[in-house]
PDB file of C-alpha atoms and ligand atoms in Angstrom:
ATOM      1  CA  UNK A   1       0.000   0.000   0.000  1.00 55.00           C
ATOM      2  CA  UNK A   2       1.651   3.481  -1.550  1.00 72.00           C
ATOM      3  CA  UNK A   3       1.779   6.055   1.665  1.00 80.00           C
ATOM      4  CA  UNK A   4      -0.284   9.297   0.711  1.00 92.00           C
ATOM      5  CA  UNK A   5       1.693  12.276  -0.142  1.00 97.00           C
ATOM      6  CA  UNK A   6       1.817  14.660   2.616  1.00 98.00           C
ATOM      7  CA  UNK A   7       1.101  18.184   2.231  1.00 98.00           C
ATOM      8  CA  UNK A   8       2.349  21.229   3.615  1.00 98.00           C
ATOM      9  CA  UNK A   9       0.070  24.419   4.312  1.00 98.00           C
ATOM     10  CA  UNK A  10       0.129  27.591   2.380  1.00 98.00           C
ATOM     11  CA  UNK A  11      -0.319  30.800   3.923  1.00 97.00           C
ATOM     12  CA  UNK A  12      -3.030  31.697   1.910  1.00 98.00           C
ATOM     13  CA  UNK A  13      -4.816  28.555   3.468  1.00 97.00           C
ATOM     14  CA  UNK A  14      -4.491  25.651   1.144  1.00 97.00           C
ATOM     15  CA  UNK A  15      -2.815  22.801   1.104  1.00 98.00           C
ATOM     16  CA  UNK A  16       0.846  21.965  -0.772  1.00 98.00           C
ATOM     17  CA  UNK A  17       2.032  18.719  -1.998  1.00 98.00           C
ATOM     18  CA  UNK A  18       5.188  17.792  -0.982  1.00 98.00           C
ATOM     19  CA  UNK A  19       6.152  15.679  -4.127  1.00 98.00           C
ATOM     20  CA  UNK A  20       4.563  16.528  -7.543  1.00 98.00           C
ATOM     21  CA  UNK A  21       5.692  16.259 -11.735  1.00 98.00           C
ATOM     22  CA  UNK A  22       8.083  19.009 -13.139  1.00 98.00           C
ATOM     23  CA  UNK A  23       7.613  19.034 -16.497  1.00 98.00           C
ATOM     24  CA  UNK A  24      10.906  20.965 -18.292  1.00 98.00           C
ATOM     25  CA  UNK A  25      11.727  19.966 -20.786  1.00 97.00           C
ATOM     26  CA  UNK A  26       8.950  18.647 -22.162  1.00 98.00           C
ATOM     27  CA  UNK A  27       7.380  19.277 -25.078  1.00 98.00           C
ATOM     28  CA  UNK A  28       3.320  19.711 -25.644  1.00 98.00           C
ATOM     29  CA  UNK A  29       3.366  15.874 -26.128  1.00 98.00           C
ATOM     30  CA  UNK A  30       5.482  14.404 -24.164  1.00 98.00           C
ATOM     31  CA  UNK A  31       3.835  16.617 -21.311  1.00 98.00           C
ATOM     32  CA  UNK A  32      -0.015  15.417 -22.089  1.00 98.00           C
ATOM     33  CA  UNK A  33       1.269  11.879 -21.879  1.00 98.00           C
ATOM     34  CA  UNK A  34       3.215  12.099 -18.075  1.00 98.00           C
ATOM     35  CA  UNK A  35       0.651  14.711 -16.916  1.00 98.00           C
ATOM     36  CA  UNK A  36      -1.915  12.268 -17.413  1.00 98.00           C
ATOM     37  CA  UNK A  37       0.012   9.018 -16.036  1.00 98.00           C
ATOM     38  CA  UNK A  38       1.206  11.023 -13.623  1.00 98.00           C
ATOM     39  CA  UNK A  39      -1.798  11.844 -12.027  1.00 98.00           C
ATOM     40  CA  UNK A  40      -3.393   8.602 -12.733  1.00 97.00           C
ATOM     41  CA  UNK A  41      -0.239   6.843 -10.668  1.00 97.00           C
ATOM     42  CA  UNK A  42      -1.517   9.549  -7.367  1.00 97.00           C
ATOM     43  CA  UNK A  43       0.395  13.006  -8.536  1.00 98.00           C
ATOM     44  CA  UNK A  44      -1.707  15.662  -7.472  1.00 98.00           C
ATOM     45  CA  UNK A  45       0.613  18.432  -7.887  1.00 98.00           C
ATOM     46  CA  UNK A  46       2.091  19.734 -11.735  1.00 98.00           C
ATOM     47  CA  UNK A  47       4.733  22.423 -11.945  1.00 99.00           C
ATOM     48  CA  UNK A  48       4.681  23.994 -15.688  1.00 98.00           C
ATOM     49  CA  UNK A  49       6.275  27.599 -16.608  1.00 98.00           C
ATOM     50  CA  UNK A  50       5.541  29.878 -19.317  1.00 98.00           C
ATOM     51  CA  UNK A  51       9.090  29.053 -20.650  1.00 98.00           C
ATOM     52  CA  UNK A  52       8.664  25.857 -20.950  1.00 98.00           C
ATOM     53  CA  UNK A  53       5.948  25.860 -23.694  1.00 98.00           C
ATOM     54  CA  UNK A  54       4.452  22.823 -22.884  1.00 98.00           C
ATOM     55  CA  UNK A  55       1.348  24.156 -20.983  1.00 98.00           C
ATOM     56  CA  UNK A  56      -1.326  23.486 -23.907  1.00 98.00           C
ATOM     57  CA  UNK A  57       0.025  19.820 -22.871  1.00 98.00           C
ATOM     58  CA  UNK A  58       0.152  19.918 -19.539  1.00 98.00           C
ATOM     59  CA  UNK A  59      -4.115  21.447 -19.801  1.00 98.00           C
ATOM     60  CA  UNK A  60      -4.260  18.139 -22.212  1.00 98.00           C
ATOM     61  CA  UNK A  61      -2.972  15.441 -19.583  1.00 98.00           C
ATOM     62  CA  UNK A  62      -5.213  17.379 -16.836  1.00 98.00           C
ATOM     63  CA  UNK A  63      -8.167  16.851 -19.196  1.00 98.00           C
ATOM     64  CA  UNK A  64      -7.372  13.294 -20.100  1.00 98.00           C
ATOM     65  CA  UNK A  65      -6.318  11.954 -16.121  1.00 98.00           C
ATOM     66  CA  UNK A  66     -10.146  11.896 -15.333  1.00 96.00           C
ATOM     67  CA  UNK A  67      -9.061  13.243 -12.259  1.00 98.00           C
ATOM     68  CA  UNK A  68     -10.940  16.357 -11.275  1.00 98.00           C
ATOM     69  CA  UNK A  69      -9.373  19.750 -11.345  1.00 98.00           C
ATOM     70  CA  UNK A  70     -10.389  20.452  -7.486  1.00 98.00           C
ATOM     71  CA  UNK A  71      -8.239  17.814  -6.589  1.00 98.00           C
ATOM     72  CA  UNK A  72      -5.346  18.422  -8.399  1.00 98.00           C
ATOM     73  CA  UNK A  73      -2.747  21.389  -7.495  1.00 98.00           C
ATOM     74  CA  UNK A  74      -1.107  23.002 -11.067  1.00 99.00           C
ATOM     75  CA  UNK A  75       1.896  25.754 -10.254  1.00 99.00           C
ATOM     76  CA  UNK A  76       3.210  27.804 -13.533  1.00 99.00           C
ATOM     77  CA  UNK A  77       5.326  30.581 -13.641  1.00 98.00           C
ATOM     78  CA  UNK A  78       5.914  33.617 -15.861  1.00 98.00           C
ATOM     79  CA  UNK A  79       8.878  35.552 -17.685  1.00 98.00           C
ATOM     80  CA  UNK A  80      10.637  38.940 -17.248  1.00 98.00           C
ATOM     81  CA  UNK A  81       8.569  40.264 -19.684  1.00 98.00           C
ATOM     82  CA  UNK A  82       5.248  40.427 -17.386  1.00 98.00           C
ATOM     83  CA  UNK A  83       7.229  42.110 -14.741  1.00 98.00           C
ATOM     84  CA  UNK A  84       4.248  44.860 -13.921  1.00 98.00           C
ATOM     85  CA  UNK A  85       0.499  44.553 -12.564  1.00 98.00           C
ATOM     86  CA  UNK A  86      -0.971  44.374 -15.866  1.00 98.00           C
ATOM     87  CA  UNK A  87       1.587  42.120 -16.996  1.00 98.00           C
ATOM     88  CA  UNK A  88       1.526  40.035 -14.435  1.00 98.00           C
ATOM     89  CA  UNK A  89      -2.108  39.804 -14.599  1.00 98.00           C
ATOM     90  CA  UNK A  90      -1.865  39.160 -18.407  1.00 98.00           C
ATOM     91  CA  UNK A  91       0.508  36.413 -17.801  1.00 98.00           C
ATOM     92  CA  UNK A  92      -1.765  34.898 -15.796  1.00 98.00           C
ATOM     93  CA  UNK A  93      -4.565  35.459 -18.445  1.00 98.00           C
ATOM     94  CA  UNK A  94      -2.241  33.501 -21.075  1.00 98.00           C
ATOM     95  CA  UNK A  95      -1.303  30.577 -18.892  1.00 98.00           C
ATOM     96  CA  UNK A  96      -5.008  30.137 -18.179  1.00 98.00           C
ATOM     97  CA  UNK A  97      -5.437  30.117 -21.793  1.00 98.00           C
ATOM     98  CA  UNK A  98      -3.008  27.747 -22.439  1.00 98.00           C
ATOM     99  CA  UNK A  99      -3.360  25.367 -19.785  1.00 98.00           C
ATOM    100  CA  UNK A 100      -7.427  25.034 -20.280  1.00 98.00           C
ATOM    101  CA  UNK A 101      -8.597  26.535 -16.571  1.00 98.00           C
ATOM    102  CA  UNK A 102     -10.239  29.192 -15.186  1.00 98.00           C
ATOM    103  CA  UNK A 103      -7.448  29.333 -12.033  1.00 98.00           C
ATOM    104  CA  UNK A 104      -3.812  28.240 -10.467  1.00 98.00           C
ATOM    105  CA  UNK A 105      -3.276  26.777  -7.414  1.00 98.00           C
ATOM    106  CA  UNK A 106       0.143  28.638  -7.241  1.00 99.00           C
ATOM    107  CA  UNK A 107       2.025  31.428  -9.296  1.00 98.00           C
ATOM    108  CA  UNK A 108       5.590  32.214  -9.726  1.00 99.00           C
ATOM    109  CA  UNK A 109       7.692  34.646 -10.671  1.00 98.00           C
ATOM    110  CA  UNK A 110      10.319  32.861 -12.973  1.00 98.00           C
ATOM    111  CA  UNK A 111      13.527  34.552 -12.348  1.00 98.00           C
ATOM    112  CA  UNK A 112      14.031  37.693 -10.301  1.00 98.00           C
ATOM    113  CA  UNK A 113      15.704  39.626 -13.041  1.00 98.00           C
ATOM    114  CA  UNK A 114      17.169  42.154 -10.619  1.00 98.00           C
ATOM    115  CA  UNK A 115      19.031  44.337 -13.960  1.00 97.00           C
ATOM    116  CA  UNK A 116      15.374  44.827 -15.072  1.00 98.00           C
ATOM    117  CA  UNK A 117      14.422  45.800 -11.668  1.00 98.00           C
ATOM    118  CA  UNK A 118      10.902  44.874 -11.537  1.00 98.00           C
ATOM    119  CA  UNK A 119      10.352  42.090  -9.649  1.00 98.00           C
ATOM    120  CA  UNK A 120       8.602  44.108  -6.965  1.00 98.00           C
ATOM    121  CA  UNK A 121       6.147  44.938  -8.814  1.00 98.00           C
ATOM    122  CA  UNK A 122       5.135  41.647 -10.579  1.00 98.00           C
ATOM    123  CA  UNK A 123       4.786  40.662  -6.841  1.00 98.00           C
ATOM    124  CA  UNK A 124       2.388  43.186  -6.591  1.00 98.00           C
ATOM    125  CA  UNK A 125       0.140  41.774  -9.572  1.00 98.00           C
ATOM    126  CA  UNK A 126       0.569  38.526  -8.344  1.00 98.00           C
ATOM    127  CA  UNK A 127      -1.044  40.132  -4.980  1.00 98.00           C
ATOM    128  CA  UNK A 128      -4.074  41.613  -6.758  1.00 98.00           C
ATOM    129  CA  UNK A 129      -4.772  38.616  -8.857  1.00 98.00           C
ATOM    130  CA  UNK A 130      -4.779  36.630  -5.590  1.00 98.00           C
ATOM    131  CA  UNK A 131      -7.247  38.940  -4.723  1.00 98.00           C
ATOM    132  CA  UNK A 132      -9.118  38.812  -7.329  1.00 98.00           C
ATOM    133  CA  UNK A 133      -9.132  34.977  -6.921  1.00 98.00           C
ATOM    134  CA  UNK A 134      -7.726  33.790 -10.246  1.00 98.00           C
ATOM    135  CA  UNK A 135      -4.574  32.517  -8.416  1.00 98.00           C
ATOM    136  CA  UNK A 136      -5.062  30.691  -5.277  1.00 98.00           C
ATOM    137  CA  UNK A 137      -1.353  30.698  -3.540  1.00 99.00           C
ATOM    138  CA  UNK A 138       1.689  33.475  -4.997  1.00 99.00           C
ATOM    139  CA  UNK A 139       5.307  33.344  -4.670  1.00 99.00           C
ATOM    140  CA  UNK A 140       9.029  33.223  -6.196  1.00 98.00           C
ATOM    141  CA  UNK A 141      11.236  31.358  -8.169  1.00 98.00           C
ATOM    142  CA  UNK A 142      15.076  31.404  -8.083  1.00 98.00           C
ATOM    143  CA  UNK A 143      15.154  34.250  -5.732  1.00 98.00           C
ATOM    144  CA  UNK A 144      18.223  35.030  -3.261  1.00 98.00           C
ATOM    145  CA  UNK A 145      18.532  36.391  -0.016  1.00 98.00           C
ATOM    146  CA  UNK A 146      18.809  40.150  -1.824  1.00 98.00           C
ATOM    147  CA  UNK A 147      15.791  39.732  -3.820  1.00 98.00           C
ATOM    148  CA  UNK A 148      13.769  38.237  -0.671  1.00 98.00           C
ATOM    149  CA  UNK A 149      14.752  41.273   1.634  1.00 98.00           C
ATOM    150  CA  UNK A 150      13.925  43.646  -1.306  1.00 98.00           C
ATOM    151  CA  UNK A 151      10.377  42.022  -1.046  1.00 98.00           C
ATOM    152  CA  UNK A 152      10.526  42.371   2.776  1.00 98.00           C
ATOM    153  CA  UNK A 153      11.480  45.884   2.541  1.00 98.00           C
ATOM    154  CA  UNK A 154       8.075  46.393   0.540  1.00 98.00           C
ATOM    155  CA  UNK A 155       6.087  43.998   3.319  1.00 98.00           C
ATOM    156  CA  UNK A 156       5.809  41.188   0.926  1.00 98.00           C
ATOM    157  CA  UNK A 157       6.572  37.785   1.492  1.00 98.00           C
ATOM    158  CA  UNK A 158       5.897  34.842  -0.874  1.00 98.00           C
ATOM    159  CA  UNK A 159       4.472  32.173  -0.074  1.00 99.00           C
ATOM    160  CA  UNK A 160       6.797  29.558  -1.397  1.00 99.00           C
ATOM    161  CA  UNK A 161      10.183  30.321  -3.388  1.00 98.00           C
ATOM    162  CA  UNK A 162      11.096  27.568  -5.943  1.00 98.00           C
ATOM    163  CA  UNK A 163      14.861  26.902  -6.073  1.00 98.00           C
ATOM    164  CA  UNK A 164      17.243  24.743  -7.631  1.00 98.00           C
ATOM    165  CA  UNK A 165      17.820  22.462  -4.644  1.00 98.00           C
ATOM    166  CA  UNK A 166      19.287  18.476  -3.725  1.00 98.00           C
ATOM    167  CA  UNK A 167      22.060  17.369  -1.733  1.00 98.00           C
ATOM    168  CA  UNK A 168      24.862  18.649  -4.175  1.00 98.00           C
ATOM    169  CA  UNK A 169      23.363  22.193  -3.855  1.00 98.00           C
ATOM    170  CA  UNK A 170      21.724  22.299   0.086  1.00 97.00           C
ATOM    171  CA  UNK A 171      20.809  26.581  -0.523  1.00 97.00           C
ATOM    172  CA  UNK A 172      22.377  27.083   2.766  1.00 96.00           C
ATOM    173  CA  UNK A 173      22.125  30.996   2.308  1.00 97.00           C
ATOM    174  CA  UNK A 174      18.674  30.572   1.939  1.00 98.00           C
ATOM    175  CA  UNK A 175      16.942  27.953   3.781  1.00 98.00           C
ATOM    176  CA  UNK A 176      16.790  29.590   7.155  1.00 98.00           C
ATOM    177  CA  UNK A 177      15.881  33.023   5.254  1.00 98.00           C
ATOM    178  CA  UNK A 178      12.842  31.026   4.543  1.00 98.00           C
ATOM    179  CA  UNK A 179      12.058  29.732   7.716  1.00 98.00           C
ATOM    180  CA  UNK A 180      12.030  32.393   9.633  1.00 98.00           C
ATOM    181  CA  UNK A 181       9.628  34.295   7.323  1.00 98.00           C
ATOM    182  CA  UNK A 182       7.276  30.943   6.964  1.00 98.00           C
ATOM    183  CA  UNK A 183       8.306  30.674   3.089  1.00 98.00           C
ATOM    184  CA  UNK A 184       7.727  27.366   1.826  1.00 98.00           C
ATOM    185  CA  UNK A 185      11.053  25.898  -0.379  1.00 99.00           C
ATOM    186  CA  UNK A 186      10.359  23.980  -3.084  1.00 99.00           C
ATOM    187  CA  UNK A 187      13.174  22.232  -5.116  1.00 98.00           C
ATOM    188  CA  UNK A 188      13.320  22.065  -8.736  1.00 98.00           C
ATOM    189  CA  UNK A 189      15.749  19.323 -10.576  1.00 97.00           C
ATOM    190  CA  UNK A 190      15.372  17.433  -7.212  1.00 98.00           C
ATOM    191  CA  UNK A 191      17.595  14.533  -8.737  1.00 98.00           C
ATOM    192  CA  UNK A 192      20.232  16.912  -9.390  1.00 94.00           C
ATOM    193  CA  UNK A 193      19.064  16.171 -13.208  1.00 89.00           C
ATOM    194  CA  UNK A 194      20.016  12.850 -12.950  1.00 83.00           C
ATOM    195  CA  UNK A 195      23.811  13.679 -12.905  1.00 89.00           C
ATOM    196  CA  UNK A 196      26.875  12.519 -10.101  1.00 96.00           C
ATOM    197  CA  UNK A 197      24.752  13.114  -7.317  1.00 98.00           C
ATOM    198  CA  UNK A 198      22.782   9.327  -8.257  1.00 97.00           C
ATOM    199  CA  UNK A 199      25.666   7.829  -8.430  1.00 97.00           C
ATOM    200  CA  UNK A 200      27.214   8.985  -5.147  1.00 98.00           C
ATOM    201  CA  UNK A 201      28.617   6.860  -3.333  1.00 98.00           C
ATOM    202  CA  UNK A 202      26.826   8.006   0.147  1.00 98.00           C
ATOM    203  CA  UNK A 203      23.437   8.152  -1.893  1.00 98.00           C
ATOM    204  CA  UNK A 204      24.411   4.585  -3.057  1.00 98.00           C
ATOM    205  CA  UNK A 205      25.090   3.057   0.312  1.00 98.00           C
ATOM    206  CA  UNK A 206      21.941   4.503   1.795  1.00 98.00           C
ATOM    207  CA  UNK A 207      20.477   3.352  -1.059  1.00 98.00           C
ATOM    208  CA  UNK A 208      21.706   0.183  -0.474  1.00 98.00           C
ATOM    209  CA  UNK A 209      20.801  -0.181   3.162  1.00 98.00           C
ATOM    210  CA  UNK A 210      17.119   0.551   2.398  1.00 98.00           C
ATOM    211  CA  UNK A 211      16.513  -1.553  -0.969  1.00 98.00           C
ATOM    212  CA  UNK A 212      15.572   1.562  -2.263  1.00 98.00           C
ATOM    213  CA  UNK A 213      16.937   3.072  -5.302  1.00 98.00           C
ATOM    214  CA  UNK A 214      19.450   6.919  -5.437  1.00 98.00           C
ATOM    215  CA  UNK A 215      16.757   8.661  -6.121  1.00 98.00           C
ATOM    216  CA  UNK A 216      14.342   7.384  -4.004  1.00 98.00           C
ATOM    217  CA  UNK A 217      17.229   8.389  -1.108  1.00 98.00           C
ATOM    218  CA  UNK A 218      17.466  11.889  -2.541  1.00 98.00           C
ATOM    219  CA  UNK A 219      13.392  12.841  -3.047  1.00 98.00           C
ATOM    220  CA  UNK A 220      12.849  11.280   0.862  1.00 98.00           C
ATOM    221  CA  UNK A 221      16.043  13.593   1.973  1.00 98.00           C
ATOM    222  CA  UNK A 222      14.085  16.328   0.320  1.00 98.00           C
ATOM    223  CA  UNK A 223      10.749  15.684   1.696  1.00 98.00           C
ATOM    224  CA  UNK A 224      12.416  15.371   5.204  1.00 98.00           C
ATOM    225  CA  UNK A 225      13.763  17.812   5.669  1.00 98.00           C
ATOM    226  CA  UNK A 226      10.478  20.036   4.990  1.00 98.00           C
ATOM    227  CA  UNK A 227      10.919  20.588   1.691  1.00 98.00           C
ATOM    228  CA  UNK A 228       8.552  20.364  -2.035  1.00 98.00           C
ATOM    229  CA  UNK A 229       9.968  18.375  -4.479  1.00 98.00           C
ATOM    230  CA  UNK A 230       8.825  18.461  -8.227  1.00 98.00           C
ATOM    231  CA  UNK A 231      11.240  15.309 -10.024  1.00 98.00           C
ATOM    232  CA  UNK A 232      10.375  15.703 -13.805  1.00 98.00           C
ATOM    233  CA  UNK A 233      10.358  11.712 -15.214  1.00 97.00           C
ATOM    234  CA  UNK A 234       8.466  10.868 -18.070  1.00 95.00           C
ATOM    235  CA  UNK A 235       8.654   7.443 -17.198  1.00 97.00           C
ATOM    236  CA  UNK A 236       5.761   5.078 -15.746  1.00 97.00           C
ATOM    237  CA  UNK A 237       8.334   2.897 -13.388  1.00 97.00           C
ATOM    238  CA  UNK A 238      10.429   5.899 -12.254  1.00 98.00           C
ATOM    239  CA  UNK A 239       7.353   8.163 -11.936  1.00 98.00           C
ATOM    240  CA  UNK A 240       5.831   5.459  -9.338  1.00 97.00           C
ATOM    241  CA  UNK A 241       9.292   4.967  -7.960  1.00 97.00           C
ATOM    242  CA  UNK A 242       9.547   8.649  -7.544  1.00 98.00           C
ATOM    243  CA  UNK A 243       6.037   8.815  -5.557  1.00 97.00           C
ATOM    244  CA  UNK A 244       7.030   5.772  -3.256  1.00 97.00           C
ATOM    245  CA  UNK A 245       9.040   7.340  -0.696  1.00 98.00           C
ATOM    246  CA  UNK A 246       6.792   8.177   1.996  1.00 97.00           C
ATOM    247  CA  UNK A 247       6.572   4.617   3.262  1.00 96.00           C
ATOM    248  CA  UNK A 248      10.028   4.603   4.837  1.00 97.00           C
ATOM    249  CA  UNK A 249      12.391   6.794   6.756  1.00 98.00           C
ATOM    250  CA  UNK A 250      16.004   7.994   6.709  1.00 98.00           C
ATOM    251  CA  UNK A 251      17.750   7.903  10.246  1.00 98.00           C
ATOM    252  CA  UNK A 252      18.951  11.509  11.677  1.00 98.00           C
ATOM    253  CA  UNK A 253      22.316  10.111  10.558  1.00 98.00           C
ATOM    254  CA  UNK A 254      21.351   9.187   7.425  1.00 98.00           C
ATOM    255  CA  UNK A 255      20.182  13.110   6.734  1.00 98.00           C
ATOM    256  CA  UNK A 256      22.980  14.605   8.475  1.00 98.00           C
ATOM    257  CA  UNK A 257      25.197  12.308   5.824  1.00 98.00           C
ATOM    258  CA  UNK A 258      23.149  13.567   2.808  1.00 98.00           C
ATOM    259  CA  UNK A 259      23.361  17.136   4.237  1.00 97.00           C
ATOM    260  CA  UNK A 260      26.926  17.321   3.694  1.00 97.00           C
ATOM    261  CA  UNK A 261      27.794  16.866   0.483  1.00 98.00           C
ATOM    262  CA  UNK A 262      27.152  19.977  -0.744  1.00 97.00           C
ATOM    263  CA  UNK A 263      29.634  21.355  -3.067  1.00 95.00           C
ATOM    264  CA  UNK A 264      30.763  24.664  -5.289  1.00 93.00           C
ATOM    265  CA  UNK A 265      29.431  24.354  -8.310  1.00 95.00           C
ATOM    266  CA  UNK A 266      30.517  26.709 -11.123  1.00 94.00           C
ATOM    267  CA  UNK A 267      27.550  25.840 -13.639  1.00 94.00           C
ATOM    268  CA  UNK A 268      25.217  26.552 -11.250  1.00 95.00           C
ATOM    269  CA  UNK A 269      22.499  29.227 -12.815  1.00 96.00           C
ATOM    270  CA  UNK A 270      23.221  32.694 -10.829  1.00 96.00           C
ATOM    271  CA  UNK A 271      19.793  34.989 -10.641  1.00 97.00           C
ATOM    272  CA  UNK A 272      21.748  37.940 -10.550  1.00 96.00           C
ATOM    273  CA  UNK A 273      23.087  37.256 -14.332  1.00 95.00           C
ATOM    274  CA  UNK A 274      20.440  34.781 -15.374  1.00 96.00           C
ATOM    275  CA  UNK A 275      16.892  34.985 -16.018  1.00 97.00           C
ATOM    276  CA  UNK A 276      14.192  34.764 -19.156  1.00 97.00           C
TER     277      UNK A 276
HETATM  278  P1  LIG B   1      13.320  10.287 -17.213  1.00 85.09           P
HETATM  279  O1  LIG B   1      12.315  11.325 -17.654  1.00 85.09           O
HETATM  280  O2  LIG B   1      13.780   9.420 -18.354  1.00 85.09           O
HETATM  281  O3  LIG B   1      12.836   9.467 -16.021  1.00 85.09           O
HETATM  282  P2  LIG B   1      15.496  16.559 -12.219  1.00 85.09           P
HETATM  283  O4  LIG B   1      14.043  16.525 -11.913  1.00 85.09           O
HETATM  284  O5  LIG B   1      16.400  16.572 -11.013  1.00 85.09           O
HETATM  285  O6  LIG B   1      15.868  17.652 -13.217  1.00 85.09           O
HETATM  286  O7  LIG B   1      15.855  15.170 -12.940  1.00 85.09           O
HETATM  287  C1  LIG B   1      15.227  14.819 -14.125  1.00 85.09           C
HETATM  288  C2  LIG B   1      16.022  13.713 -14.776  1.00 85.09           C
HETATM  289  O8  LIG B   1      16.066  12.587 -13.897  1.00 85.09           O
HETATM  290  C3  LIG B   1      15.382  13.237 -16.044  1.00 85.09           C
HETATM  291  O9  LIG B   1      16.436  12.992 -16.953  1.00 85.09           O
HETATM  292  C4  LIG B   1      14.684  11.924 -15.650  1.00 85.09           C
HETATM  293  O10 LIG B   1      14.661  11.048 -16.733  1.00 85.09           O
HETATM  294  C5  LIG B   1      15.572  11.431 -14.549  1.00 85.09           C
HETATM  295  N1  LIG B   1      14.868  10.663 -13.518  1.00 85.09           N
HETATM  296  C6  LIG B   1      13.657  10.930 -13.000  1.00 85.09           C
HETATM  297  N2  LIG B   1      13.341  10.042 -12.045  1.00 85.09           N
HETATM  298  C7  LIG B   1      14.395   9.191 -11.953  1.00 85.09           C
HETATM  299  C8  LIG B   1      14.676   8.062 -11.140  1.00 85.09           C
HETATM  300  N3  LIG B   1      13.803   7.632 -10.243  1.00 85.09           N
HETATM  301  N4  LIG B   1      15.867   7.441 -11.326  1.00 85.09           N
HETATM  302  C9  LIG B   1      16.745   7.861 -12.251  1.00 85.09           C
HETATM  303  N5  LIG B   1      16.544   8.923 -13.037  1.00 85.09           N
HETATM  304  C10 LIG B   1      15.377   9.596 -12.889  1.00 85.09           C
END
């Protein structure tokens, strides 16, 4: 029997997964297919982006699942190019469009973009259409301490921030930034996009120890430590896989081993120079 997927709570009052689909870099397609096996295997939670074009299919496997759209939780996010209130709120309008609904559980804003210099007020339009109740839950993507404080400075506080995150790259500047404002950290490329990190030799043992596979070891370090995880797999096994890690438990030992292997990584994507 699969363990349900716990949830965490938004501020705004509903509820989080704590493991759901990312779907870069899917195409239309590909996306229709996994969103709708995906949900079908128990995913309840989607994570799309503008800028990933693949939101028509993404609306297609939500249509297809037979699941209804109350149940289901469906985060996108939108470029540098909405960065105003009636952009914002146009972005919105397009995604909508696109994905086949008439609201989103959660909204992001895709990359800071702090040379632009707008991000404060797309946070603001993501505030009124909140309000206005065509996104349920609003917050940040790929945002660092600066950015956050800017946000502060203006009294505004997302509700989750979406960040490249897994045992290679543990965000220690920013995880207790988002505790002690309540902001929820999700983790994008969980699996460390399937690179080293699987085939670590730590992950491996632990791995080992539980008859579970690397990945498996990685999502559950995730997930305990009070964090959102969105693997992208397009694959029926590994999708499962991926959702069958709340039946067991890694020792305090076990995550302080997994908590130390972060490392410098020069490829990493930096949100003061990157951003679309
Ligand atoms: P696939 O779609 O063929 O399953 P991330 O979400 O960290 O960016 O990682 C995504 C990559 O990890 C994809 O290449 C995906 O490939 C692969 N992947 C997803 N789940 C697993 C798994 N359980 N074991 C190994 N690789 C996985």
């Amino acid at each position: 029997m699969k363990a349900a997927v716990p949830t965490l709570k938004l501020k705004s009052g509903g509820e989080l997964p704590q493991l759901g689909l990312g779907t870069w870099p899917m195409d239309d397609a590909q996306a229709a297919v996994a969103v709708s096996l995906a949900i079908r295997h128990g995913y309840r939670l989607i994570d799309t982006a503008e800028n990933y074009r693949n939101e028509k299919g993404v609306g297609e496997g939500i249509r297809t699942s037979g699941v209804s759209r109350e149940e289901l939780f469906i985060t996108t996010k939108f470029n540098r190019e909405w960065h105003s209130i009636a952009g914002a709120r146009q972005a919105c309008i397009n995604s909508l469009e696109q994905l086949g609904l008439d609201y989103l559980d959660l909204l992001l804003i895709h990359w800071p973009n702090p040379q632009q210099g707008r991000y404060v007020e797309a946070f603001a339009g993501l505030q009124q259409l909140q309000q206005e109740g065509l996104v349920r839950a609003i917050g940040t993507s790929n945002f660092k301490p600066d950015h956050l404080q800017t946000l502060f400075q203006h009294g505004m506080v997302p509700e989750v921030n979406q960040i490249q995150l897994d045992p290679y790259h543990p965000r220690a500047e920013l995880i207790p930034l988002h505790e002690q404002h309540g902001i929820i950290t999700e983790a994008w490329s969980p699996l460390g996009r399937a690179g080293e990190l699987l085939q670590d030799a730590v992950v491996v043992e632990i791995a080992r120890q539980h008859d579970k596979t690397p990945a498996q070891i990685v999502l559950r370090w995730s997930t305990q430590s009070g964090f959102v995880v969105v693997p992208k797999s397009a694959d029926s096994l590994r999708l499962q896989q991926n959702l069958s890690i709340f039946e067991f438990a890694l020792s305090n030992e076990e995550l302080l081993q997994l908590g130390v292997l972060g490392r410098p990584d020069p490829e990493m994507l930096d949100a003061d120079a990157f951003g679309h």
